[in-house]
PDB file of C-alpha atoms in Angstrom:
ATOM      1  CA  UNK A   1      57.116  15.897  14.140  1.00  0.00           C
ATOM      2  CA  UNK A   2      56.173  12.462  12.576  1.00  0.00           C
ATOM      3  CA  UNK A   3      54.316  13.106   9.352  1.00  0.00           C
ATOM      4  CA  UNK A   4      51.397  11.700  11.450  1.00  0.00           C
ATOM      5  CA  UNK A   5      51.412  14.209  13.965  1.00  0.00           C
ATOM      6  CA  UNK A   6      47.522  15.498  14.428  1.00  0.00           C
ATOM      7  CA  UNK A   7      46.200  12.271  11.837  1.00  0.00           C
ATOM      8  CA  UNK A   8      44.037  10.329  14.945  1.00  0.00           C
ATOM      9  CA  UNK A   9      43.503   6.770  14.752  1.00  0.00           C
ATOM     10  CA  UNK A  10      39.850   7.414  13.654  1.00  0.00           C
ATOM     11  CA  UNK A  11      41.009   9.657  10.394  1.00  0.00           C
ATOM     12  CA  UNK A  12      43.713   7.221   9.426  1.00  0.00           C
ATOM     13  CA  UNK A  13      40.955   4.298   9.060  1.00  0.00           C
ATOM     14  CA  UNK A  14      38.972   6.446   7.011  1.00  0.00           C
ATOM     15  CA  UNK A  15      41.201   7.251   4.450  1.00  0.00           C
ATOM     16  CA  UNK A  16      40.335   4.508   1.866  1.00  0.00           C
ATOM     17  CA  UNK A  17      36.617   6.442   1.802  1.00  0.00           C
ATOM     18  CA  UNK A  18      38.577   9.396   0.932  1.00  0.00           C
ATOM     19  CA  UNK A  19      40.928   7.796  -1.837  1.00  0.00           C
ATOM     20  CA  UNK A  20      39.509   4.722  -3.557  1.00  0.00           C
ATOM     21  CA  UNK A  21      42.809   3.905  -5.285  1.00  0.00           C
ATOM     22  CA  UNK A  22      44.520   2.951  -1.694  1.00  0.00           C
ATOM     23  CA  UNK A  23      42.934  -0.160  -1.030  1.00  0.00           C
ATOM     24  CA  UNK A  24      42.323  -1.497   2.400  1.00  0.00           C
ATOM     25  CA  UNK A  25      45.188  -2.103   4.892  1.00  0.00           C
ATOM     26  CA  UNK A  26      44.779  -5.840   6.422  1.00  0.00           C
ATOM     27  CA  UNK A  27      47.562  -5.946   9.537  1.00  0.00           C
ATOM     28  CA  UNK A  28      49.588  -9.081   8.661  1.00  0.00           C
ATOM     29  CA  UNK A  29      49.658 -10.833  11.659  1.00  0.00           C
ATOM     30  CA  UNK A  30      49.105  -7.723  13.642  1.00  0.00           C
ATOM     31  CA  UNK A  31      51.427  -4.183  13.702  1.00  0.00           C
ATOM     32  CA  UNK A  32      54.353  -7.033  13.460  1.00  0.00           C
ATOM     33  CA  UNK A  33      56.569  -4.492  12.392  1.00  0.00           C
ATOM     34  CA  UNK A  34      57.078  -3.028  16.077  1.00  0.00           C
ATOM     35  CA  UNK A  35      55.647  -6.285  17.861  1.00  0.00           C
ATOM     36  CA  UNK A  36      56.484 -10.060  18.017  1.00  0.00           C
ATOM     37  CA  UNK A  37      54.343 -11.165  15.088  1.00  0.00           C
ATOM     38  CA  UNK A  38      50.920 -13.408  16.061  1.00  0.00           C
ATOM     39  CA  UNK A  39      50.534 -11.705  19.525  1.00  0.00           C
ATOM     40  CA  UNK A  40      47.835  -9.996  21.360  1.00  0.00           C
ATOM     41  CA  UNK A  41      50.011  -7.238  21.242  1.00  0.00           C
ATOM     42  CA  UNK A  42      51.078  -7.148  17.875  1.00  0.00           C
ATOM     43  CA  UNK A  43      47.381  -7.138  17.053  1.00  0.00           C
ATOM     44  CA  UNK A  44      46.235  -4.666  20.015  1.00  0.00           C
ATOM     45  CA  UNK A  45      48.776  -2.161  18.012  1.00  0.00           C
ATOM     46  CA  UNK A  46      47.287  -2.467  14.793  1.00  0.00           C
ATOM     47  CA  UNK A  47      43.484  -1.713  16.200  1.00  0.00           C
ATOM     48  CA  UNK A  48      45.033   1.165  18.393  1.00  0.00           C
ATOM     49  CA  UNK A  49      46.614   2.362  15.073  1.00  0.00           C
ATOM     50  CA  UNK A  50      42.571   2.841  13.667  1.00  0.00           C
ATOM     51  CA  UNK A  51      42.926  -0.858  11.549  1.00  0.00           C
ATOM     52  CA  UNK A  52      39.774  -2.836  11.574  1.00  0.00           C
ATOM     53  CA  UNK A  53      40.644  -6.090   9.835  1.00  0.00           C
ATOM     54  CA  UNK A  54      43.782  -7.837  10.778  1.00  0.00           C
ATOM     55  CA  UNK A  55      45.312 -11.584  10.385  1.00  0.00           C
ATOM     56  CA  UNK A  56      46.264 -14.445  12.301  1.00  0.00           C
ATOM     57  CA  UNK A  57      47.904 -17.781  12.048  1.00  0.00           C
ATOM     58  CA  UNK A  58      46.509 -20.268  14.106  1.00  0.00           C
ATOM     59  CA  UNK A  59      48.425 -23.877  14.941  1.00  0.00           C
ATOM     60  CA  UNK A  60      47.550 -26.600  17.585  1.00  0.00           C
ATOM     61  CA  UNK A  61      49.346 -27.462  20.355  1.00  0.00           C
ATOM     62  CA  UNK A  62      49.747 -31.081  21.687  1.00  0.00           C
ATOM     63  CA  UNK A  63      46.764 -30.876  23.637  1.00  0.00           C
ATOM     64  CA  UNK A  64      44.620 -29.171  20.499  1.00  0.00           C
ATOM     65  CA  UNK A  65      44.839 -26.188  21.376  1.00  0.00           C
ATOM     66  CA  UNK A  66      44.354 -23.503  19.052  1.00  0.00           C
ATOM     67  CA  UNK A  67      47.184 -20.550  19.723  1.00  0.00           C
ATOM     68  CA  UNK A  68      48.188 -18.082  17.288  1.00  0.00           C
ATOM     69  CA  UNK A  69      51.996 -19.006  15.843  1.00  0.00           C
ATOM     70  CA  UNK A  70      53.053 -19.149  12.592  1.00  0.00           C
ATOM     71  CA  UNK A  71      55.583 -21.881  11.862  1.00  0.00           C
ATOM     72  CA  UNK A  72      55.326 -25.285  13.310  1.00  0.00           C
ATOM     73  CA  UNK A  73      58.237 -24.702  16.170  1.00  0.00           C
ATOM     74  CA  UNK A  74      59.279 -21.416  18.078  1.00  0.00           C
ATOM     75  CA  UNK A  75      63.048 -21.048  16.804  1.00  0.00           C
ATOM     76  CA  UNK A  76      61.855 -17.495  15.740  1.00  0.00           C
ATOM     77  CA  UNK A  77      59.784 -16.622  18.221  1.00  0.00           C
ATOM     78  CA  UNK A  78      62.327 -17.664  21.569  1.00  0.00           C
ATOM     79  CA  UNK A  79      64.959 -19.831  19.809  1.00  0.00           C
ATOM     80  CA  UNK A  80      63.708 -23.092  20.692  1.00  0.00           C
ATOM     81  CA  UNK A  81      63.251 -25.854  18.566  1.00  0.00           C
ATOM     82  CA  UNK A  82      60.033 -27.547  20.169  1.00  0.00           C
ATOM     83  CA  UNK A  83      57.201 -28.951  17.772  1.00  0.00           C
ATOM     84  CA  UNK A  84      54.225 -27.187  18.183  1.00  0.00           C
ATOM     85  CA  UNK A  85      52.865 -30.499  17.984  1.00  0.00           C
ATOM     86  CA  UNK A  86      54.987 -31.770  21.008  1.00  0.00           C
ATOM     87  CA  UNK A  87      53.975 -29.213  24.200  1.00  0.00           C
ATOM     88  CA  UNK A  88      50.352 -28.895  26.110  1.00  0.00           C
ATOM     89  CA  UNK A  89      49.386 -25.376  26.226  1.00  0.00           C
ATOM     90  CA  UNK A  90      50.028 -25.233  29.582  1.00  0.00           C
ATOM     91  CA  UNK A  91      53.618 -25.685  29.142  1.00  0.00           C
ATOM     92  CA  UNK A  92      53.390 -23.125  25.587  1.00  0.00           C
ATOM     93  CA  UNK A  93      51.696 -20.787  27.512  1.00  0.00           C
ATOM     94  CA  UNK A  94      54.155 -19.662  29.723  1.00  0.00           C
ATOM     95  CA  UNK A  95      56.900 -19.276  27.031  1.00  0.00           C
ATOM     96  CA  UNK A  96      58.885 -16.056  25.338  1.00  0.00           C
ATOM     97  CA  UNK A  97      57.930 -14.768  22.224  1.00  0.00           C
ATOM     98  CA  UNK A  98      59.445 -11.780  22.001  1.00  0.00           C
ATOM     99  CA  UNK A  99      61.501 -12.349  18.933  1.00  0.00           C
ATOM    100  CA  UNK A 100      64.699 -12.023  19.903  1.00  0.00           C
ATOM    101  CA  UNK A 101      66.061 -12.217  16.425  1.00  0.00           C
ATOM    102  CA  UNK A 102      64.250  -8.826  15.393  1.00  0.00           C
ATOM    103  CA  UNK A 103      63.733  -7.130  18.771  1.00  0.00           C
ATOM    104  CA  UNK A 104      66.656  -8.565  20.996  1.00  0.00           C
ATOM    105  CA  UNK A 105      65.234  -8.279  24.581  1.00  0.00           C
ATOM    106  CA  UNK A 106      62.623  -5.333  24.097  1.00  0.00           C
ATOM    107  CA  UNK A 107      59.856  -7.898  23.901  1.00  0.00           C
ATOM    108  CA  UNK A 108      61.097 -10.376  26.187  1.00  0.00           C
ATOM    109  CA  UNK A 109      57.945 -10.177  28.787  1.00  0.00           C
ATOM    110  CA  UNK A 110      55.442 -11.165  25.994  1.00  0.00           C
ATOM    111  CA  UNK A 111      53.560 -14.266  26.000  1.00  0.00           C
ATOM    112  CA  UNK A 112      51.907 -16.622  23.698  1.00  0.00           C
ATOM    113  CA  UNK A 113      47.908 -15.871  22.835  1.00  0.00           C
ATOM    114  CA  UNK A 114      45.346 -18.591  22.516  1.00  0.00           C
ATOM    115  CA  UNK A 115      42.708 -18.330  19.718  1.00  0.00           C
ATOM    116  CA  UNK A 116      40.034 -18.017  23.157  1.00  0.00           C
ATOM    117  CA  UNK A 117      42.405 -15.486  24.489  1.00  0.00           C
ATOM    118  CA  UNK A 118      42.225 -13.445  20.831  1.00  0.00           C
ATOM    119  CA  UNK A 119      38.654 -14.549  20.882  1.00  0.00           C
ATOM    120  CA  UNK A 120      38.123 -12.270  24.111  1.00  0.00           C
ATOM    121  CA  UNK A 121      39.662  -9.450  22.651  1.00  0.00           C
ATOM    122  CA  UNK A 122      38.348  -9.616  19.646  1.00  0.00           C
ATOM    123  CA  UNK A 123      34.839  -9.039  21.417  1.00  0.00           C
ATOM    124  CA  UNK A 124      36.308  -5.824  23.024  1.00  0.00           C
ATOM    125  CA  UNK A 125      37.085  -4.358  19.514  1.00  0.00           C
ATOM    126  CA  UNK A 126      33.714  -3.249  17.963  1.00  0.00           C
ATOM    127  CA  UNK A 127      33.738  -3.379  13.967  1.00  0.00           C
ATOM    128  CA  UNK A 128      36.924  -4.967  13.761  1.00  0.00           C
ATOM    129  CA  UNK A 129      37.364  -8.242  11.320  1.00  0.00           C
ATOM    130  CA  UNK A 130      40.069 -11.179  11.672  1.00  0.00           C
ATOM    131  CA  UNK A 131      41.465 -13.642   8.830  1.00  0.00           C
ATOM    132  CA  UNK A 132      41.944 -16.430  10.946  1.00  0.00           C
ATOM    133  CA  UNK A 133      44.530 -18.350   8.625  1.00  0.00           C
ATOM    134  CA  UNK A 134      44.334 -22.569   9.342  1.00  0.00           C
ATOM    135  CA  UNK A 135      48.014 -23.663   9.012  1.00  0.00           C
ATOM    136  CA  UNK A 136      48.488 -26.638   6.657  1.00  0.00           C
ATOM    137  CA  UNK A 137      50.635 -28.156   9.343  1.00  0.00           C
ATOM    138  CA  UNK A 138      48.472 -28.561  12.210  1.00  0.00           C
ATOM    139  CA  UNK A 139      45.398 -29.930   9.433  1.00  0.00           C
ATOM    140  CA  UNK A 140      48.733 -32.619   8.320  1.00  0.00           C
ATOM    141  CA  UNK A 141      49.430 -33.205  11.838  1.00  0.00           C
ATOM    142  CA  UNK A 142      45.711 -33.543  13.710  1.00  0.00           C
ATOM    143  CA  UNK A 143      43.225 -33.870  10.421  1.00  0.00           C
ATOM    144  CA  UNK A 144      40.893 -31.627   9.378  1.00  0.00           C
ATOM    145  CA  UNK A 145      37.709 -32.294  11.586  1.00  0.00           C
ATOM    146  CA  UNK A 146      39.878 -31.980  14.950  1.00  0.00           C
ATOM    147  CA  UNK A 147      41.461 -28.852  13.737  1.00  0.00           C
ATOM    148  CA  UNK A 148      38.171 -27.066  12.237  1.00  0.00           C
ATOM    149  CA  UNK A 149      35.881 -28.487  15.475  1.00  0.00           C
ATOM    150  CA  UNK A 150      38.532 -27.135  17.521  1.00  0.00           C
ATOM    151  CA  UNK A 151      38.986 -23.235  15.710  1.00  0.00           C
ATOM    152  CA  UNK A 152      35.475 -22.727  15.634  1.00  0.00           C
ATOM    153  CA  UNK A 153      34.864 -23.891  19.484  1.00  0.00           C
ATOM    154  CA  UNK A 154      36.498 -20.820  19.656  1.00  0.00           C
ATOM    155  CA  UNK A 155      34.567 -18.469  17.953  1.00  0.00           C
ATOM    156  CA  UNK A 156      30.894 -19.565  18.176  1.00  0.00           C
ATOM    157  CA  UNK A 157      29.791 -15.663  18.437  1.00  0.00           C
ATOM    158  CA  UNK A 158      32.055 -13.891  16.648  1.00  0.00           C
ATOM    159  CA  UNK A 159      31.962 -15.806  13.307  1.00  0.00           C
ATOM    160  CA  UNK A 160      30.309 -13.246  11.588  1.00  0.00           C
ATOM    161  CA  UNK A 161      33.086 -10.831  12.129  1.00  0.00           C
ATOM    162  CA  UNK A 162      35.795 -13.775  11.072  1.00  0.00           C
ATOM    163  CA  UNK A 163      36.969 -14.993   7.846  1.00  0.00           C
ATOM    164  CA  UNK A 164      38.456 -18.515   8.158  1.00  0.00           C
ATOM    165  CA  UNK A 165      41.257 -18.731   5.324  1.00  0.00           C
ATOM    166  CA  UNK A 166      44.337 -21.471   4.150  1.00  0.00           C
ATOM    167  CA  UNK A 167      46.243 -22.003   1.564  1.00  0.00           C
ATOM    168  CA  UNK A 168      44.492 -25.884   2.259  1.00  0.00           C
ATOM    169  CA  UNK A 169      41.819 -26.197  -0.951  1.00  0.00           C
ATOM    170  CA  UNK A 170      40.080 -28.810   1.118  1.00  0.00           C
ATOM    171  CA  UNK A 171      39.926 -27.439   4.025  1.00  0.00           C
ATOM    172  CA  UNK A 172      38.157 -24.291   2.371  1.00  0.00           C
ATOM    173  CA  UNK A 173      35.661 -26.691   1.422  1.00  0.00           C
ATOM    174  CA  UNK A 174      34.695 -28.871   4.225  1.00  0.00           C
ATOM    175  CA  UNK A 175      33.890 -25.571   5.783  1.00  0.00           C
ATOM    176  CA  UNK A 176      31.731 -24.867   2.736  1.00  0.00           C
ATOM    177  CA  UNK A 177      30.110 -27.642   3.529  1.00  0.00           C
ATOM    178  CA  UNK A 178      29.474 -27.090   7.172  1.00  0.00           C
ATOM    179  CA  UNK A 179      28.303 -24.200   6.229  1.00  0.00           C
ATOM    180  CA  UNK A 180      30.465 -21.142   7.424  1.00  0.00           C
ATOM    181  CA  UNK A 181      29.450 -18.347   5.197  1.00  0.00           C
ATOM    182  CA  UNK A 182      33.252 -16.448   4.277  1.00  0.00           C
ATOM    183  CA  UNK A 183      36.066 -18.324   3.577  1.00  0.00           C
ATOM    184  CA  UNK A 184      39.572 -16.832   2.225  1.00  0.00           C
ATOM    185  CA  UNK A 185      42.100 -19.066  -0.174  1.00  0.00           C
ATOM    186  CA  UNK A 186      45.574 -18.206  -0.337  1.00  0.00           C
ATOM    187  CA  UNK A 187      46.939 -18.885  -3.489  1.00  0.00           C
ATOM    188  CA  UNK A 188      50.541 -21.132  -3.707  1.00  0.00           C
ATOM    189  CA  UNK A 189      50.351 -19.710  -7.118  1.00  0.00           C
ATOM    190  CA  UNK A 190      48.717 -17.058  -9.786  1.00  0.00           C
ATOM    191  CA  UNK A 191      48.154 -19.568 -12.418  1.00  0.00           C
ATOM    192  CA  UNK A 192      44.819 -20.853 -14.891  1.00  0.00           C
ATOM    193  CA  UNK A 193      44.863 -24.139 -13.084  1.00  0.00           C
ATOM    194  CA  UNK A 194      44.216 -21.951  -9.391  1.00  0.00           C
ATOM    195  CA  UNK A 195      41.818 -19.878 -11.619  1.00  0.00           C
ATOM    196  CA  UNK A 196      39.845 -22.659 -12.106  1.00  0.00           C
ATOM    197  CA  UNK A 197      39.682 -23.818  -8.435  1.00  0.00           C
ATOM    198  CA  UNK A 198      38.791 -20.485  -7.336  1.00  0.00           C
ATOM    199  CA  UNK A 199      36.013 -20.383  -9.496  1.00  0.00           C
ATOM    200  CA  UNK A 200      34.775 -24.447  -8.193  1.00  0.00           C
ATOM    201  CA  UNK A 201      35.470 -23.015  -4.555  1.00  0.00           C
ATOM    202  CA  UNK A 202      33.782 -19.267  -5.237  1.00  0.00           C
ATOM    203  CA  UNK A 203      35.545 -17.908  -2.091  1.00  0.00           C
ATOM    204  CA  UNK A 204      34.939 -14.748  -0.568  1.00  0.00           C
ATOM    205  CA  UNK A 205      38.001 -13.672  -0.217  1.00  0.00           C
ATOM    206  CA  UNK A 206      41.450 -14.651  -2.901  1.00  0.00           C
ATOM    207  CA  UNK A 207      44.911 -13.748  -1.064  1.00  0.00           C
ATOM    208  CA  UNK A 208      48.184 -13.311  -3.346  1.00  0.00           C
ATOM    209  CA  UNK A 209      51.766 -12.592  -2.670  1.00  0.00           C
ATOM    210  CA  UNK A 210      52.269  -9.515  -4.575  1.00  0.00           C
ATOM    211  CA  UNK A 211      55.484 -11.405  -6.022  1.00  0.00           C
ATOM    212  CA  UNK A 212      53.373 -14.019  -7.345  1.00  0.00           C
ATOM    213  CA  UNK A 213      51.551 -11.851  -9.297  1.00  0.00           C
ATOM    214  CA  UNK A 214      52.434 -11.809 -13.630  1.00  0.00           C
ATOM    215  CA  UNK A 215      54.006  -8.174 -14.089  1.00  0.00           C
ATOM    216  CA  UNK A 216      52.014  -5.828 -15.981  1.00  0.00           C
ATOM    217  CA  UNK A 217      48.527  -3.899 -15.199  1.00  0.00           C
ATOM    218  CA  UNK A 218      46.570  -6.820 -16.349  1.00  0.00           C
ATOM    219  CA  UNK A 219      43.238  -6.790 -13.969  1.00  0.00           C
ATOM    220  CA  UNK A 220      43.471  -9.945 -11.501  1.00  0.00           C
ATOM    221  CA  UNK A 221      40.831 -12.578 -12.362  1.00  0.00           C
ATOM    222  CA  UNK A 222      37.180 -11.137 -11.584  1.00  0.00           C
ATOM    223  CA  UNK A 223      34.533 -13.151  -9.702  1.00  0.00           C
ATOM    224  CA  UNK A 224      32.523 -13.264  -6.946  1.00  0.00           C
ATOM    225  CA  UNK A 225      35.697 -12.698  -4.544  1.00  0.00           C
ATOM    226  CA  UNK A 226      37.515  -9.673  -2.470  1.00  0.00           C
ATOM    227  CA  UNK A 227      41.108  -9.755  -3.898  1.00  0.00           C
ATOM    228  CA  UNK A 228      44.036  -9.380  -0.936  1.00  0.00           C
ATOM    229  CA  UNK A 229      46.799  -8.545  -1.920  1.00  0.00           C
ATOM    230  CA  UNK A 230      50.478  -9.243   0.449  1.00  0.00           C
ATOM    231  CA  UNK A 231      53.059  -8.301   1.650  1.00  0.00           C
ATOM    232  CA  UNK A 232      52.471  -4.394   0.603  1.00  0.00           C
ATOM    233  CA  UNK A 233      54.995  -2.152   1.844  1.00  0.00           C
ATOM    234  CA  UNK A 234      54.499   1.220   0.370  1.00  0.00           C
ATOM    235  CA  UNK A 235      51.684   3.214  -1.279  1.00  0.00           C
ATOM    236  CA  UNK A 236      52.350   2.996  -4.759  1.00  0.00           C
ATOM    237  CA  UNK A 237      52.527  -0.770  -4.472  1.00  0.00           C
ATOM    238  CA  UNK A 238      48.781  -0.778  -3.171  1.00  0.00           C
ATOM    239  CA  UNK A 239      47.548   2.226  -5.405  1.00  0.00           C
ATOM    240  CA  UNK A 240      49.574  -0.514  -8.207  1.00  0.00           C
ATOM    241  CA  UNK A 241      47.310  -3.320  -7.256  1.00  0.00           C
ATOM    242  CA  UNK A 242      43.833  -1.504  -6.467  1.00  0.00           C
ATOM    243  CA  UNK A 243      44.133  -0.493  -9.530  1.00  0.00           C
ATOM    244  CA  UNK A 244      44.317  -3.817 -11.142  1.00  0.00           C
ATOM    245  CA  UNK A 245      41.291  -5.029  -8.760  1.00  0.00           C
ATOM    246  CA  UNK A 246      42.698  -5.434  -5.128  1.00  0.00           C
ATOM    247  CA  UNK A 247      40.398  -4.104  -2.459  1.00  0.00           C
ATOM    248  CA  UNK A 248      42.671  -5.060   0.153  1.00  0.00           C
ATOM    249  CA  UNK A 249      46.232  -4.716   0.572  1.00  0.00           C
ATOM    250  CA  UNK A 250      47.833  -7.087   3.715  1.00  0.00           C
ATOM    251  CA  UNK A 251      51.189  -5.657   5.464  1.00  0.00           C
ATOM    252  CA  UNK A 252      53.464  -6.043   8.809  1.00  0.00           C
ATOM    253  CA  UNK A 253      54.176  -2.602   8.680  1.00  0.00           C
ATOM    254  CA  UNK A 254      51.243  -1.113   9.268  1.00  0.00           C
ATOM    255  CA  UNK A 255      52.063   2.614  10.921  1.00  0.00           C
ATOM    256  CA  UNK A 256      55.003   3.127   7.452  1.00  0.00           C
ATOM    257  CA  UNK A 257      51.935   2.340   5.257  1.00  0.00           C
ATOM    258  CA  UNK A 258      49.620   4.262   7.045  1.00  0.00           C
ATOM    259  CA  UNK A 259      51.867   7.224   6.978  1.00  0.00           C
ATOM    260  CA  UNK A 260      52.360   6.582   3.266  1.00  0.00           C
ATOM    261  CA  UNK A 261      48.858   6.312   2.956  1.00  0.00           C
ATOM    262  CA  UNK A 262      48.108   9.905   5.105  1.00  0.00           C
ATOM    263  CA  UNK A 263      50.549  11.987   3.057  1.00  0.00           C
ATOM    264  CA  UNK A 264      49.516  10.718  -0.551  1.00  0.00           C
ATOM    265  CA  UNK A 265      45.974  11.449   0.581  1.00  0.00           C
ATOM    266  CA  UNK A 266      46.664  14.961   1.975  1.00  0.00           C
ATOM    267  CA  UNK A 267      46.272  13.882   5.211  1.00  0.00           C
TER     268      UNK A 267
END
């Protein structure tokens, strides 16, 4: 038996009640460790698996539509070199993204996902909250007010359960000033001149690569923000980075930490 044999869905997301040192799991890009990355199943995984807040990438496609993809092309996701930027949906739609490079042919029947598509499901998923990361690309490529107009055309009644992030400083704060109540930065770096942006832009959330982080125990920067903390892989890693002030912890292998998570618990 697995070592999560009899540990339901349910008891797995309560765990960091039980344990405040194991911060919260964030599914990077959905369960992407057994699913294509950025696709509704990838992310249907991850909410089966008991998570409730997962991330997304969102790009546009010729037409400006918003679809959930990574990178600015599909060479990972089916091998093809196409721009984002240079297909209509209705020619992205119907395109592989199984990852052949990871998962060979396993994956081969799944699909693109549309922010409206992830939209619908994220209706059907009570108490769960996305990170719905803007890609610098697409705000290069189409501006800022056609790509913000068209990601939150897409949400209009589930913005309370969303967090719109990007590593894009600006674009953080245009939608400060439109008024969307959480934002998330991700940080290009862990340095005093980001310290001092993040505490101009007071965001609710501050992501971090884990590498970026200076080495030591020294408590990340305190303010009015959730630290998240990526890409986590194991359980002394996140008990590592609670500890120095991270209440989140974002990963693509979600059931490994989990497990990890289950047994150091006593679960």
């Amino acid at each position: 038996a697995t070592p999560l044999a009899g540990v339901t869905a349910a008891a797995l997301s309560n765990i960091r009640s039980m344990d405040v040192s194991l911060p919260t799991i964030i599914a990077h890009r959905g369960n992407a460790a057994e699913f294509p990355e950025n696709t509704l199943e990838a992310l249907q995984s991850a909410v089966d698996l008991g998570v409730r807040h997962v991330e997304l990438d969102v790009q546009l496609s010729s037409d400006r539509v918003p679809l959930l993809l990574h990178d600015a092309d599909f060479r990972r996701m089916n091998g093809r070199s196409d721009s984002v930027f240079d297909l209509a949906w209705s020619e992205i739609s119907s395109l592989p993204m199984g990852e052949p490079g990871r998962f060979g042919v396993a994956h081969a029947e799944i699909r693109p996902c549309s922010l409206q598509q992830f939209a619908s499901a994220l209706a059907r998923w009570p108490g769960v909250i996305a990170f719905v990361e803007i890609k610098r690309a697409s705000l290069r490529r189409f501006g800022q007010a056609v790509v913000l107009d068209q990601v939150m055309a897409c949400l209009p009644e589930l913005l309370d359960r969303c967090v719109l992030m990007s590593f894009d400083r600006p674009c953080l704060e245009e939608l400060r000033r439109r008024g969307r109540p959480r934002i998330g930065w991700v940080l290009d770096g862990y340095n005093e001149a980001a310290r001092a942006a993040a505490g101009a832009l007071a965001p609710e959330f501050l992501f971090c690569n884990v590498e970026r982080l200076p080495p030591g125990d020294a408590r990340l920067w305190p303010g009015p923000w959730e630290w998240a903390i990526y890409e986590i892989r194991d359980a002394p890693t996140a008990r590592a980075v609670c500890a120095r002030g991270a209440g989140f912890v974002e990963t693509m292998t979600v059931r490994a930490l989990q497990m990890q998570y289950a047994a150091s618990s006593g679960g």
